[in-house]
Amino acid sequence: QVQLVESGGGLVQAGGSLRLSCAASGSIFSISAMNWYRQAPGKQRELVAGIITDGRINYADSVKGRFTISRDSGKNTVYLQMNSLKPEDTGIYYCNSIIRRSPSLVEFSYWGQGTQVTVSS
């Protein structure tokens, strides 16, 4: 089976920083994309940042210039460096990955359990 595990969430003051990590493990043949989503209280889940194998990166407009997504292919891990955090960034952050499994080579979308990020004023 394939598993995604997030870590690095917590409580910070506005203007502070956090670094989230997501590690994929299991019967993985290849990873096509890794993404970060978040869900704020009372709102729907939204895409925060994503990165694909060829290096293409996208960010939500609300986090451009403050967040940076990166990937360590050797460790099957994706990171989200979050700087200049605002109270509006508060929410549960979820790792999502498009993974081709071994040996079936079937491609599927997987989700982590989420990690809480709280930014206080």
GROMACS .gro file of C-alpha atoms in nm:
model
  121
    1GLN     CA    1   0.000   0.000   0.000
    2VAL     CA    2   0.093   0.366  -0.036
    3GLN     CA    3   0.091   0.609   0.253
    4LEU     CA    4   0.144   0.986   0.283
    5VAL     CA    5   0.243   1.131   0.619
    6GLU     CA    6   0.250   1.506   0.687
    7SER     CA    7   0.438   1.680   0.966
    8GLY     CA    8   0.551   2.026   1.070
    9GLY     CA    9   0.226   2.198   1.158
   10GLY     CA   10   0.177   2.399   1.473
   11LEU     CA   11   0.087   2.731   1.631
   12VAL     CA   12   0.279   3.043   1.530
   13GLN     CA   13   0.244   3.419   1.558
   14ALA     CA   14   0.164   3.630   1.254
   15GLY     CA   15   0.481   3.694   1.059
   16GLY     CA   16   0.637   3.366   1.166
   17SER     CA   17   0.739   3.064   0.962
   18LEU     CA   18   0.670   2.693   0.942
   19ARG     CA   19   0.802   2.415   0.723
   20LEU     CA   20   0.568   2.130   0.635
   21SER     CA   21   0.688   1.791   0.516
   22CYS     CA   22   0.509   1.508   0.341
   23ALA     CA   23   0.673   1.170   0.293
   24ALA     CA   24   0.536   0.906   0.059
   25SER     CA   25   0.609   0.541   0.126
   26GLY     CA   26   0.502   0.201   0.000
   27SER     CA   27   0.499   0.028  -0.337
   28ILE     CA   28   0.579   0.332  -0.550
   29PHE     CA   29   0.693   0.310  -0.910
   30SER     CA   30   0.692   0.682  -0.978
   31ILE     CA   31   0.540   1.005  -0.853
   32SER     CA   32   0.380   1.230  -1.113
   33ALA     CA   33   0.287   1.522  -0.889
   34MET     CA   34   0.288   1.636  -0.528
   35ASN     CA   35   0.056   1.904  -0.400
   36TRP     CA   36  -0.042   2.090  -0.086
   37TYR     CA   37  -0.404   2.174  -0.014
   38ARG     CA   38  -0.557   2.349   0.282
   39GLN     CA   39  -0.900   2.380   0.435
   40ALA     CA   40  -0.980   2.682   0.648
   41PRO     CA   41  -1.264   2.680   0.901
   42GLY     CA   42  -1.597   2.705   0.723
   43LYS     CA   43  -1.440   2.693   0.377
   44GLN     CA   44  -1.378   2.435   0.108
   45ARG     CA   45  -1.043   2.275   0.046
   46GLU     CA   46  -0.820   2.473  -0.190
   47LEU     CA   47  -0.495   2.409  -0.374
   48VAL     CA   48  -0.204   2.595  -0.214
   49ALA     CA   49   0.092   2.476  -0.420
   50GLY     CA   50   0.190   2.193  -0.650
   51ILE     CA   51   0.495   2.053  -0.825
   52ILE     CA   52   0.521   1.794  -1.103
   53THR     CA   53   0.807   1.575  -1.224
   54ASP     CA   54   0.927   1.814  -1.496
   55GLY     CA   55   0.965   2.091  -1.238
   56ARG     CA   56   0.654   2.292  -1.312
   57ILE     CA   57   0.529   2.468  -1.001
   58ASN     CA   58   0.210   2.654  -0.927
   59TYR     CA   59   0.091   2.856  -0.628
   60ALA     CA   60  -0.233   3.004  -0.513
   61ASP     CA   61  -0.231   3.381  -0.560
   62SER     CA   62  -0.276   3.430  -0.186
   63VAL     CA   63   0.058   3.264  -0.103
   64LYS     CA   64   0.282   3.377  -0.389
   65GLY     CA   65   0.600   3.535  -0.260
   66ARG     CA   66   0.553   3.385   0.086
   67PHE     CA   67   0.537   3.006   0.036
   68THR     CA   68   0.783   2.782  -0.144
   69ILE     CA   69   0.722   2.423  -0.249
   70SER     CA   70   1.013   2.187  -0.310
   71ARG     CA   71   1.067   1.817  -0.366
   72ASP     CA   72   1.332   1.564  -0.273
   73SER     CA   73   1.283   1.284  -0.525
   74GLY     CA   74   1.531   1.055  -0.353
   75LYS     CA   75   1.326   1.065  -0.034
   76ASN     CA   76   0.982   1.080  -0.201
   77THR     CA   77   0.921   1.388   0.008
   78VAL     CA   78   0.766   1.727  -0.064
   79TYR     CA   79   0.810   2.036   0.152
   80LEU     CA   80   0.620   2.359   0.196
   81GLN     CA   81   0.819   2.646   0.342
   82MET     CA   82   0.574   2.904   0.475
   83ASN     CA   83   0.703   3.250   0.560
   84SER     CA   84   0.532   3.572   0.665
   85LEU     CA   85   0.236   3.374   0.789
   86LYS     CA   86  -0.099   3.547   0.830
   87PRO     CA   87  -0.405   3.451   1.034
   88GLU     CA   88  -0.580   3.384   0.703
   89ASP     CA   89  -0.336   3.096   0.647
   90THR     CA   90  -0.490   2.904   0.936
   91GLY     CA   91  -0.632   2.567   0.843
   92ILE     CA   92  -0.564   2.200   0.799
   93TYR     CA   93  -0.297   2.138   0.538
   94TYR     CA   94  -0.319   1.819   0.334
   95CYS     CA   95  -0.057   1.652   0.121
   96ASN     CA   96  -0.178   1.506  -0.209
   97SER     CA   97   0.023   1.298  -0.452
   98ILE     CA   98  -0.038   1.137  -0.790
   99ILE     CA   99   0.145   0.805  -0.768
  100ARG     CA  100   0.200   0.519  -1.008
  101ARG     CA  101   0.209   0.201  -0.803
  102SER     CA  102   0.439  -0.095  -0.838
  103PRO     CA  103   0.400  -0.355  -0.980
  104SER     CA  104   0.055  -0.274  -1.124
  105LEU     CA  105   0.163   0.067  -1.263
  106VAL     CA  106  -0.185   0.195  -1.188
  107GLU     CA  107  -0.192   0.571  -1.124
  108PHE     CA  108  -0.399   0.704  -0.839
  109SER     CA  109  -0.442   1.012  -0.624
  110TYR     CA  110  -0.346   0.972  -0.256
  111TRP     CA  111  -0.408   1.196   0.044
  112GLY     CA  112  -0.239   1.241   0.377
  113GLN     CA  113  -0.420   1.277   0.707
  114GLY     CA  114  -0.362   1.652   0.736
  115THR     CA  115  -0.164   1.871   0.973
  116GLN     CA  116  -0.303   2.171   1.159
  117VAL     CA  117  -0.155   2.516   1.104
  118THR     CA  118  -0.275   2.796   1.332
  119VAL     CA  119  -0.156   3.155   1.294
  120SER     CA  120  -0.246   3.395   1.573
  121SER     CA  121  -0.268   3.774   1.553
   0.00000   0.00000   0.00000
